[in-house]
mmCIF file of C-alpha atoms in Angstrom:
data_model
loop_
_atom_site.group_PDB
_atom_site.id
_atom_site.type_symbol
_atom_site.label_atom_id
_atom_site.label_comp_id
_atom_site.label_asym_id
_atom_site.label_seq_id
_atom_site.Cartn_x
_atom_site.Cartn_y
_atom_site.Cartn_z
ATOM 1 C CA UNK A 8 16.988 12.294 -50.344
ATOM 2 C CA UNK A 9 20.097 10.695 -48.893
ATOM 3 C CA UNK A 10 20.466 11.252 -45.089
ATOM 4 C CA UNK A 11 23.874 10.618 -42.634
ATOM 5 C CA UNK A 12 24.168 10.001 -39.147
ATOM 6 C CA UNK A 13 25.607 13.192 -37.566
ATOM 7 C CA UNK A 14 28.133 11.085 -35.229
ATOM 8 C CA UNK A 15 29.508 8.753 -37.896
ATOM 9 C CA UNK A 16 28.434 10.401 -40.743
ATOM 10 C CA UNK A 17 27.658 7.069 -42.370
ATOM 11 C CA UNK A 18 24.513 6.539 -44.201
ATOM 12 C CA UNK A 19 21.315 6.575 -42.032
ATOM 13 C CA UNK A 20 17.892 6.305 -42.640
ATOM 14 C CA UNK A 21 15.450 9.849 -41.439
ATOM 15 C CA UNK A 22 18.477 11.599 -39.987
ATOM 16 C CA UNK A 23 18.287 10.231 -36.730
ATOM 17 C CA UNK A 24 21.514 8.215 -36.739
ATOM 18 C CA UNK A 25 22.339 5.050 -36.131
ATOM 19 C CA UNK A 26 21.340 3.596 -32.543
ATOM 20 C CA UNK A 27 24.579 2.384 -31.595
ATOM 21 C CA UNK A 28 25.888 5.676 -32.378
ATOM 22 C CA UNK A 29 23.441 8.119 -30.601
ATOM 23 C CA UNK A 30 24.453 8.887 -27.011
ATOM 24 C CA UNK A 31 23.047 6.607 -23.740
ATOM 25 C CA UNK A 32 20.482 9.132 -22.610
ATOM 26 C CA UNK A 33 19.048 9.249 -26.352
ATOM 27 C CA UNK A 34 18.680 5.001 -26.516
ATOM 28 C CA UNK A 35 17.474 5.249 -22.949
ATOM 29 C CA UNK A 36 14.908 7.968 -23.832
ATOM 30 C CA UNK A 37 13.508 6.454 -27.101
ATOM 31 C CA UNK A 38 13.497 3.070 -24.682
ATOM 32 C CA UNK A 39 11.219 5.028 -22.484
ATOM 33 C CA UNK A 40 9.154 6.700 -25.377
ATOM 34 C CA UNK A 41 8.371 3.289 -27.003
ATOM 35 C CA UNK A 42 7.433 1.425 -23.569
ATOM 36 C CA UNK A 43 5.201 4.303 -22.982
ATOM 37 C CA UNK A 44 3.497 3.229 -25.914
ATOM 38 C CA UNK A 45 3.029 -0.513 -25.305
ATOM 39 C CA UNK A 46 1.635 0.477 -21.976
ATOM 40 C CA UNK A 47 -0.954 2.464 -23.127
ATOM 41 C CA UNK A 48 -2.096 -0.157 -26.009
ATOM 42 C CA UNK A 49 -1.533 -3.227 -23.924
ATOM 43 C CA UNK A 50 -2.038 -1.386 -20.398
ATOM 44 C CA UNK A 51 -5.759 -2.686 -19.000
ATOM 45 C CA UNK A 52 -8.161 -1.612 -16.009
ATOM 46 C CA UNK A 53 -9.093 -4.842 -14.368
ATOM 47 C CA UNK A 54 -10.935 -5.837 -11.223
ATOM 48 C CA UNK A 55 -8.241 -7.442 -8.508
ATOM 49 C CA UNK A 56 -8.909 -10.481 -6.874
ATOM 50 C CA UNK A 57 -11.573 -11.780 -9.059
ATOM 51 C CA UNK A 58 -13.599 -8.592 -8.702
ATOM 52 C CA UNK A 59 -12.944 -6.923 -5.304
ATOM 53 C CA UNK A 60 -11.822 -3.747 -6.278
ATOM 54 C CA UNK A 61 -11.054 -2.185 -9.793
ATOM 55 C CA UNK A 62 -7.565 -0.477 -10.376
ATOM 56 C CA UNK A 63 -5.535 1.593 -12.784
ATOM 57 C CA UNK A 64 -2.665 -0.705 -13.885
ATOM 58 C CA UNK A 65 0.379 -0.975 -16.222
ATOM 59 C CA UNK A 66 0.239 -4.499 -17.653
ATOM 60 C CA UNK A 67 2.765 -6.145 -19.119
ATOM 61 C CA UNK A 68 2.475 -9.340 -21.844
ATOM 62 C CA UNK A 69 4.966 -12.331 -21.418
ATOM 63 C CA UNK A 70 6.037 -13.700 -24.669
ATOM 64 C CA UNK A 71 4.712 -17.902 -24.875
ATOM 65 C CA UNK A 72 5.440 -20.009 -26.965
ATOM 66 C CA UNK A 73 2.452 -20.152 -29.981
ATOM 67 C CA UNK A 74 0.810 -22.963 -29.067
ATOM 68 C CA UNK A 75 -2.512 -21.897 -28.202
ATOM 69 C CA UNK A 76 -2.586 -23.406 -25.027
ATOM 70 C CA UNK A 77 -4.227 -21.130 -22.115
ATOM 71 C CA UNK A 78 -0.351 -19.498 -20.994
ATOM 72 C CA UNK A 79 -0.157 -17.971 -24.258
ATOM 73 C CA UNK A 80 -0.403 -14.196 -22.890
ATOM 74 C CA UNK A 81 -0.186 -13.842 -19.541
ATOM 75 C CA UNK A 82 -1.311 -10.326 -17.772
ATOM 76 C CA UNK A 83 0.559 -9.173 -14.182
ATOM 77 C CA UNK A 84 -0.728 -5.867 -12.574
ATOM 78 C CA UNK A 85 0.634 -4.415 -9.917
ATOM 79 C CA UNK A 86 -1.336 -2.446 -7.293
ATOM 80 C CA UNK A 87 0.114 0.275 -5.288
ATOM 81 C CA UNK A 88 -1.319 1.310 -2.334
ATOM 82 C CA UNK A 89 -1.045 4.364 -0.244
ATOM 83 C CA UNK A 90 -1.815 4.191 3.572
ATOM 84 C CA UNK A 91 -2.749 6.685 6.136
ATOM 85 C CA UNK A 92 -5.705 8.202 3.781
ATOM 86 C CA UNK A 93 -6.725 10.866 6.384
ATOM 87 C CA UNK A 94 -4.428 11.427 8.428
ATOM 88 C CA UNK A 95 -3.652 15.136 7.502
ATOM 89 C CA UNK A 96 -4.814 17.567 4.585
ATOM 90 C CA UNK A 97 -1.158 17.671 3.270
ATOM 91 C CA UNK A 98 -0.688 14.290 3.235
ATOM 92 C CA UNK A 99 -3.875 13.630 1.335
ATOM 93 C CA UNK A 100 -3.276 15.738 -1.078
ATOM 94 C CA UNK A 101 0.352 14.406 -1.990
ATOM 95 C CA UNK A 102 -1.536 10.775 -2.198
ATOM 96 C CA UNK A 103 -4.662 12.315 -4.185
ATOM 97 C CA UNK A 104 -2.087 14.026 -6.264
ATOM 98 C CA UNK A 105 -0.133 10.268 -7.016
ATOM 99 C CA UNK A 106 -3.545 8.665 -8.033
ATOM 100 C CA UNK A 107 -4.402 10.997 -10.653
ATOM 101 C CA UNK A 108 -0.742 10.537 -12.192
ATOM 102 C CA UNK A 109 -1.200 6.761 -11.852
ATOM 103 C CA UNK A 110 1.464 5.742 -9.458
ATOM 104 C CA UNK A 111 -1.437 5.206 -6.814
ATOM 105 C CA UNK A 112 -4.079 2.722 -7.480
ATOM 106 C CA UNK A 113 -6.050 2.297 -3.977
ATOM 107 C CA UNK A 114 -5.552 3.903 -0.766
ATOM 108 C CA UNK A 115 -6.240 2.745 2.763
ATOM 109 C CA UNK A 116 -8.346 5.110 4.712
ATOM 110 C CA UNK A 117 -7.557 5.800 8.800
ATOM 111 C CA UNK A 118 -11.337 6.590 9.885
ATOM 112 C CA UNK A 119 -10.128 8.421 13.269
ATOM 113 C CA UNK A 120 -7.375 10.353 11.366
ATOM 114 C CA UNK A 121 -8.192 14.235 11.436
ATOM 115 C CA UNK A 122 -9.040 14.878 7.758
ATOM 116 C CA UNK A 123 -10.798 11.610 7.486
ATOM 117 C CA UNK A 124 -14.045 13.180 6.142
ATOM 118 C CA UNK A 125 -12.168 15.284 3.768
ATOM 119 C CA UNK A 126 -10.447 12.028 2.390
ATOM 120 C CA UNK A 127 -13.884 9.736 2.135
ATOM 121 C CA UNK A 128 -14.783 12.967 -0.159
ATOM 122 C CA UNK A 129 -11.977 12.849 -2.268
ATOM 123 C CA UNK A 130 -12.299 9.075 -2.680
ATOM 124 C CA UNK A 131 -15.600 9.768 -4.314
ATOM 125 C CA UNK A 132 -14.667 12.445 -6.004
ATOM 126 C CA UNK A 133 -12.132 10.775 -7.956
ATOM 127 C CA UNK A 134 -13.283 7.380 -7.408
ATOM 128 C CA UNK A 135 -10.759 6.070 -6.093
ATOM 129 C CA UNK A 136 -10.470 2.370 -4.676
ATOM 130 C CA UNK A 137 -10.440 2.781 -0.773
ATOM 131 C CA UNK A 138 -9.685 0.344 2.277
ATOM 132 C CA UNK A 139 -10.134 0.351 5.974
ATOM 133 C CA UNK A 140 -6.634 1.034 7.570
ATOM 134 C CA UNK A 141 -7.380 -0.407 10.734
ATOM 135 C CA UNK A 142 -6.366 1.767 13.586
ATOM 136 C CA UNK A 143 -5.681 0.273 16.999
ATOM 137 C CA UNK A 144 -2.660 2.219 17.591
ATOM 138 C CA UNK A 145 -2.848 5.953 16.905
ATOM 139 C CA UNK A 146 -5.164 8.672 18.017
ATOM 140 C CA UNK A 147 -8.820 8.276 19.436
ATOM 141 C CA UNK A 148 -10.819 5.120 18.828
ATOM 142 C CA UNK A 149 -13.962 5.638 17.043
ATOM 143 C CA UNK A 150 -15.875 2.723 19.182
ATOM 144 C CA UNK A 151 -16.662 2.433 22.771
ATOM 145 C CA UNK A 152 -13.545 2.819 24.149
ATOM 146 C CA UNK A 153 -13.938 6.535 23.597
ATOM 147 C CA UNK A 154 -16.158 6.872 25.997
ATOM 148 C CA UNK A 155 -15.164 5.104 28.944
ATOM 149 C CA UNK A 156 -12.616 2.828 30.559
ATOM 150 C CA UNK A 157 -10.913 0.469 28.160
ATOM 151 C CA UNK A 158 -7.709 -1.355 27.380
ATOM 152 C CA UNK A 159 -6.800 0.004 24.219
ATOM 153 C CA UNK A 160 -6.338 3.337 25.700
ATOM 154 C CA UNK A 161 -4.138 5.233 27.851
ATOM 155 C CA UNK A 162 -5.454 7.742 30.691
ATOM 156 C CA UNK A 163 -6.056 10.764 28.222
ATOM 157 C CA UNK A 164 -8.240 8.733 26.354
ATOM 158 C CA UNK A 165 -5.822 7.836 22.984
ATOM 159 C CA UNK A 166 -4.664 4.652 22.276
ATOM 160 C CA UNK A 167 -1.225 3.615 23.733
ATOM 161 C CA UNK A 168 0.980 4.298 20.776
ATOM 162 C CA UNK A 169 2.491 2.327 18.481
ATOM 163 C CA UNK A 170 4.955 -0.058 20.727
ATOM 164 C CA UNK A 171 3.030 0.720 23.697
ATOM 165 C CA UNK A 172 -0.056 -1.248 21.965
ATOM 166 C CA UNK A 173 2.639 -4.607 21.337
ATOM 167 C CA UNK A 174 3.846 -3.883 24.996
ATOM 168 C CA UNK A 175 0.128 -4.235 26.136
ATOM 169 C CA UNK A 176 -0.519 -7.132 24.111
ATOM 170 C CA UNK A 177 2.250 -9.151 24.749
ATOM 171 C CA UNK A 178 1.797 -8.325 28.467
ATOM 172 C CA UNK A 179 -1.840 -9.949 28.050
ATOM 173 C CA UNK A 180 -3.212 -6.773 28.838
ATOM 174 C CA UNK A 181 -5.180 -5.966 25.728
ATOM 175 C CA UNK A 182 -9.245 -7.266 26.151
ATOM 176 C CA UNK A 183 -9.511 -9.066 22.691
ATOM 177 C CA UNK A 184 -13.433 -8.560 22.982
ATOM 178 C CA UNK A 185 -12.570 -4.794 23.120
ATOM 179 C CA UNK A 186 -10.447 -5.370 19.631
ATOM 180 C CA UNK A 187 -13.596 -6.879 17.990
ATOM 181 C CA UNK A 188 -15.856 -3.767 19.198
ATOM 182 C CA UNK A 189 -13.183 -1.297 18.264
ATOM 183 C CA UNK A 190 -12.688 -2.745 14.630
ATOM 184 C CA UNK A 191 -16.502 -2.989 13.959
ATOM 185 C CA UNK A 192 -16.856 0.363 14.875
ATOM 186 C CA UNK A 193 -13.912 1.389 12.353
ATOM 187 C CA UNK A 194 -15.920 -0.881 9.879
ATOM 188 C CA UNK A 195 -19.350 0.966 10.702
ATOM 189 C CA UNK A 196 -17.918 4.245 10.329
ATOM 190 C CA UNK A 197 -15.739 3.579 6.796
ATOM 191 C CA UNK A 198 -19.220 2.522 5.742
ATOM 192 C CA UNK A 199 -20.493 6.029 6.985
ATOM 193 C CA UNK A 200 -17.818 7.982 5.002
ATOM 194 C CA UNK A 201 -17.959 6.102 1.969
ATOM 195 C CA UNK A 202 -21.337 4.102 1.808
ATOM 196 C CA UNK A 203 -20.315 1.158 1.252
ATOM 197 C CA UNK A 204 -17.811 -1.640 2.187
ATOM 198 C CA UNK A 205 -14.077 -1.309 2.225
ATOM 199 C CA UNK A 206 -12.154 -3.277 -0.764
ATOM 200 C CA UNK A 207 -9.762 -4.228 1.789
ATOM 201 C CA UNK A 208 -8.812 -3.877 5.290
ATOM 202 C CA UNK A 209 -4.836 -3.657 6.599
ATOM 203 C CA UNK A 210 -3.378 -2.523 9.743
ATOM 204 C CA UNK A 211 -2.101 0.672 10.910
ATOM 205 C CA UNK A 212 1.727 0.351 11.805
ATOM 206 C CA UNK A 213 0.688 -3.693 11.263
ATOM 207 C CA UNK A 214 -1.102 -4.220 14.557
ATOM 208 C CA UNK A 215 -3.403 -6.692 12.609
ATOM 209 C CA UNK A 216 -0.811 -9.331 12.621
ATOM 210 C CA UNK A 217 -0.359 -9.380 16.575
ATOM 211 C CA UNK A 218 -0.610 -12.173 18.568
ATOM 212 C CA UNK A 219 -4.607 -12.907 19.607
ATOM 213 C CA UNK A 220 -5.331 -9.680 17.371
ATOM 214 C CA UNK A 221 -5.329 -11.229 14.056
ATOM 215 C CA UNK A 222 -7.428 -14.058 14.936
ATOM 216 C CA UNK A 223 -10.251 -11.156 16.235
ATOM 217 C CA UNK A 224 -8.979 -8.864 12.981
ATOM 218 C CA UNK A 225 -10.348 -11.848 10.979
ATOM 219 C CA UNK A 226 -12.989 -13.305 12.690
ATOM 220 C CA UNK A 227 -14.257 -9.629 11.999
ATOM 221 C CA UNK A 228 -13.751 -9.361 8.256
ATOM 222 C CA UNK A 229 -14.827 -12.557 7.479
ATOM 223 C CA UNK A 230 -17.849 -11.172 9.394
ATOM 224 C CA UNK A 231 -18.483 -8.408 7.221
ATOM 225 C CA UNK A 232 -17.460 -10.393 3.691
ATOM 226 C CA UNK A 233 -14.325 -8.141 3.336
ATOM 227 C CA UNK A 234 -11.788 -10.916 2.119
ATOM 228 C CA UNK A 235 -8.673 -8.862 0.948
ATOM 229 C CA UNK A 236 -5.530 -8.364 4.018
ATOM 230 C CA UNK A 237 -2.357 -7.743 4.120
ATOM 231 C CA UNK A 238 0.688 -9.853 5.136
ATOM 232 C CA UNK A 239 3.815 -7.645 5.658
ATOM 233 C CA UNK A 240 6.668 -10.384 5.150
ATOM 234 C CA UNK A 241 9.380 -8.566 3.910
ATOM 235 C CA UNK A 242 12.566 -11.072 3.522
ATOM 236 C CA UNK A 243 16.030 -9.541 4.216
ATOM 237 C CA UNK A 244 14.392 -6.362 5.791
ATOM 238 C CA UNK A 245 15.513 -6.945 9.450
ATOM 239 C CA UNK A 246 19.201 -7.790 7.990
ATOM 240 C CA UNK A 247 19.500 -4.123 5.852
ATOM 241 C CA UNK A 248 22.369 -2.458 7.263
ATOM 242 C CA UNK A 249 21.406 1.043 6.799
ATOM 243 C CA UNK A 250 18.338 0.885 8.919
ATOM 244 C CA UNK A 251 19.049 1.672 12.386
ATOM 245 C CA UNK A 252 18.997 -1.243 14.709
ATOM 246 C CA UNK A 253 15.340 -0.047 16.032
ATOM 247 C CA UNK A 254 13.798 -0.335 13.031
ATOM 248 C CA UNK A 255 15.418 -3.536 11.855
ATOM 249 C CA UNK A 256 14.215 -5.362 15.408
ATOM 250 C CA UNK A 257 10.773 -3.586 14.658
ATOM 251 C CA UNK A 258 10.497 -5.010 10.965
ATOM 252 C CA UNK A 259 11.825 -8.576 12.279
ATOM 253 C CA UNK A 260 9.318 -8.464 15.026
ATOM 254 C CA UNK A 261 6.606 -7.986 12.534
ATOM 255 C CA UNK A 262 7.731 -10.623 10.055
ATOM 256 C CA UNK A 263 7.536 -13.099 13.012
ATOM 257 C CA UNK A 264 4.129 -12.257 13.880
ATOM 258 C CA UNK A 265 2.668 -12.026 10.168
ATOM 259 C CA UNK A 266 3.804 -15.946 9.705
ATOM 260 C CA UNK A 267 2.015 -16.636 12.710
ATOM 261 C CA UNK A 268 -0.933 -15.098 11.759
ATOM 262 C CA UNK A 269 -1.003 -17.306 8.116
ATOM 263 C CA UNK A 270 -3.223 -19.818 10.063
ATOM 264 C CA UNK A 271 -6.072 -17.378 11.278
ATOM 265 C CA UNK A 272 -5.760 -15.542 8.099
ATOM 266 C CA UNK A 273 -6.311 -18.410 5.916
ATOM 267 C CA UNK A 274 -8.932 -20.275 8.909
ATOM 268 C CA UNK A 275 -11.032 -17.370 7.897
ATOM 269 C CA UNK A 276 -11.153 -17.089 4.427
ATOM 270 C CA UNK A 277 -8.931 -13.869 3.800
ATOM 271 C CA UNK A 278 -6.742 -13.753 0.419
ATOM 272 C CA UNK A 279 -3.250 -12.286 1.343
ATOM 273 C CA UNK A 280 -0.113 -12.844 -0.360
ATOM 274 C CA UNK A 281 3.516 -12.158 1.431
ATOM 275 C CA UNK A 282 5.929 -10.231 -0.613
ATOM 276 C CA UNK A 283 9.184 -12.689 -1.083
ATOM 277 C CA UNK A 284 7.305 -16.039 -1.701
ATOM 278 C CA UNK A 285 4.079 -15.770 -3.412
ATOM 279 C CA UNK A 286 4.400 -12.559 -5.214
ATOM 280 C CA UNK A 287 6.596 -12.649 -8.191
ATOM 281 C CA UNK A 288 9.265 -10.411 -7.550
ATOM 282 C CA UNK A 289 10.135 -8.302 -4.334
ATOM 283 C CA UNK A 290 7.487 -5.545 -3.268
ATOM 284 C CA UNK A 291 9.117 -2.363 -2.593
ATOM 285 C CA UNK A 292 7.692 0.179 0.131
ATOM 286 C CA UNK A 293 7.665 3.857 0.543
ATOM 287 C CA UNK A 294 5.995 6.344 2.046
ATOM 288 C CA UNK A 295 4.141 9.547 0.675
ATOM 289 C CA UNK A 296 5.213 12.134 2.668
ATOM 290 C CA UNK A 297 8.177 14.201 3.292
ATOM 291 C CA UNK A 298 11.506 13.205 4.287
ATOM 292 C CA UNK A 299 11.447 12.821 8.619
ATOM 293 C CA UNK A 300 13.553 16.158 9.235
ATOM 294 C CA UNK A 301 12.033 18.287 6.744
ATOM 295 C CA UNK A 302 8.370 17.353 7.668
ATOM 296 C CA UNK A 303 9.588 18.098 11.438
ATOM 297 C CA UNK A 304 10.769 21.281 10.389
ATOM 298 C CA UNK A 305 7.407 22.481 8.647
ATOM 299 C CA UNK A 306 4.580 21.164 11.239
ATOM 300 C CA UNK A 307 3.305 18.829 9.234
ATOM 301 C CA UNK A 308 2.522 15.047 9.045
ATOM 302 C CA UNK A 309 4.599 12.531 11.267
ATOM 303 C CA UNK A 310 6.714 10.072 9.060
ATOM 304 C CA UNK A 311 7.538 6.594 9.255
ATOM 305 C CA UNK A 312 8.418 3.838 7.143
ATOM 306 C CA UNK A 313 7.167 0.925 5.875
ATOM 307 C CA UNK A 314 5.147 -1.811 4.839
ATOM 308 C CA UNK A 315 4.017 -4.617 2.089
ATOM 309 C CA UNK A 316 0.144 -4.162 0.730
ATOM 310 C CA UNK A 317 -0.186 -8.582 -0.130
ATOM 311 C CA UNK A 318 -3.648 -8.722 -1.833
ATOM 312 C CA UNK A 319 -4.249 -10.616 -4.734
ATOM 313 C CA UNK A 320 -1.496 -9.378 -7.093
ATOM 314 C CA UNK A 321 1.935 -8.486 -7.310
ATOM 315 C CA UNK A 322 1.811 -5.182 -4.880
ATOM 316 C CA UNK A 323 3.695 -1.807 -3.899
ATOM 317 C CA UNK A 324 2.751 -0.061 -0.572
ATOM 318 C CA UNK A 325 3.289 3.417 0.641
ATOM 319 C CA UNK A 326 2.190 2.389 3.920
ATOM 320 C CA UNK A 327 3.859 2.846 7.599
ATOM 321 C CA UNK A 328 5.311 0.758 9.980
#
């Protein structure tokens, strides 16, 4: 049986038509349809880092040349990461919800957030690879701070908010020994929620790169064998012209203090990779909750933006800053 295309009524082969005849939307879709498939018989679940955590991952095969030699297939995953596990009910379910469709592959879990038990039990439930999301910043501490006189917290008892913290620390106000106590304590109780040891460990609103902080930040995961950080370096960030001029001083602020914490980082034995140099390819960032105005409107979750998860792998983030 003899078949045409229906646009050029030429002779075509199954009736579908010729592809350079078949409107954009149709190539683009059957382009979709047929990478779908090579993910799922070349896609791979795969430890990261040499075993640290196991993750979910599209993987895509470079073409080598046939030679045998050992760069004849070479694998990249990417791992995306969602922060602020545990901060709110809503927001955990949005990130849950991402996992389970496979745009999530680990979260990072904030142990003094309000639904934080909630969260460790819908890690296990769906076994999903879970971090510490160190917390010096936001909230309560978990350590003892709470329950006396400390530097990390204001009069009410919370810590001193997300630029008051950099205020303190830069005013040498911060007690570093009170750091180390505070982020064992976060360690203790992640172990507590989960039973075990976090894959990673990043930084709320990226207080772990701070000045005096990060040494203490690693001198305490190297302490506990937890060998997987973050380094937000995000080139070009401070220089976009549609943030407003807050949040590009904020993001150039924190790009200056993650290169100075390379040395402590890499004194203590933590993997981290920044996300213009050593990954291949730029790391995007989002975040996983409503828009700012909207999620004002409706109660729910504050918003903020964002960050670069730099483990062992090309990475995506939908983290806060």
């Amino acid at each position: 049986m003899r078949h045409f295309c229906s646009r050029c009524k030429s002779r075509a082969r199954g009736g579908a038509g010729h592809p350079a005849c078949r409107d954009p939307r149709d190539r683009q879709a059957a382009r979709t349809k047929a990478e779908r498939g090579r993910v799922r018989r070349g896609g791979a679940s795969g430890d990261v880092g040499g075993g640290a955590w196991t993750v979910r991952s599209r993987a895509r095969t470079l073409a080598r040349p046939a030679d045998g030699g050992p760069m004849a297939r070479l694998r990249v995953r990417l791992v995306v990461t969602a922060d602020d596990f545990g901060y709110c009910p809503r927001r955990d379910e949005g990130i849950v919800e991402a996992f389970l469709a496979g745009a999530v592959t680990s979260v990072s879990l904030l142990v003094n957030g309000s639904a934080a038990e909630s969260a460790a039990e819908l890690a296990r439930r769906h076994q999903i690879p879970t971090g510490l999301h160190a917390n010096l910043s936001e909230g309560r501490p978990v350590g003892p701070a709470r329950h006396g006189a400390s530097s990390l917290i204001g009069s009410e008892g919370f810590f001193l908010g997300k630029m008051g913290f950099r205020r303190a620390v830069a005013a040498g106000e911060v007690i570093l020994p009170q750091v180390r106590e505070e982020l064992e304590a976060q360690l203790s109780r992640f172990r507590e929620l989960l039973g075990r040891d976090p894959t990673h460990v990043d930084g709320h609103q990226h207080v772990h790169v701070l000045p005096g902080v990060c040494r203490v930040f690693a001198e305490a995961l190297q302490a506990c064998g937890v060998r997987f950080t973050r380094l937000p370096l995000e080139r070009g960030v401070d220089g976009c012209a549609w943030l407003e001029a807050p949040a590009r001083a904020f993001a150039g602020a924190v790009e200056q203090d993650a290169r100075a914490a390379i040395g402590p980082f890499v004194h203590h034995g933590l993997r981290a990779r920044t996300a213009g140099s050593a990954c291949p390819g730029r790391c995007a960032a989002l975040h996983p909750g409503r828009p700012r105005r909207q999620e004002a409107r409706r109660g729910g979750c504050q918003q903020s933006r964002s960050g670069t998860l730099c483990g062992a792998l090309p990475t995506v983030t939908l983290a806060d800053s």
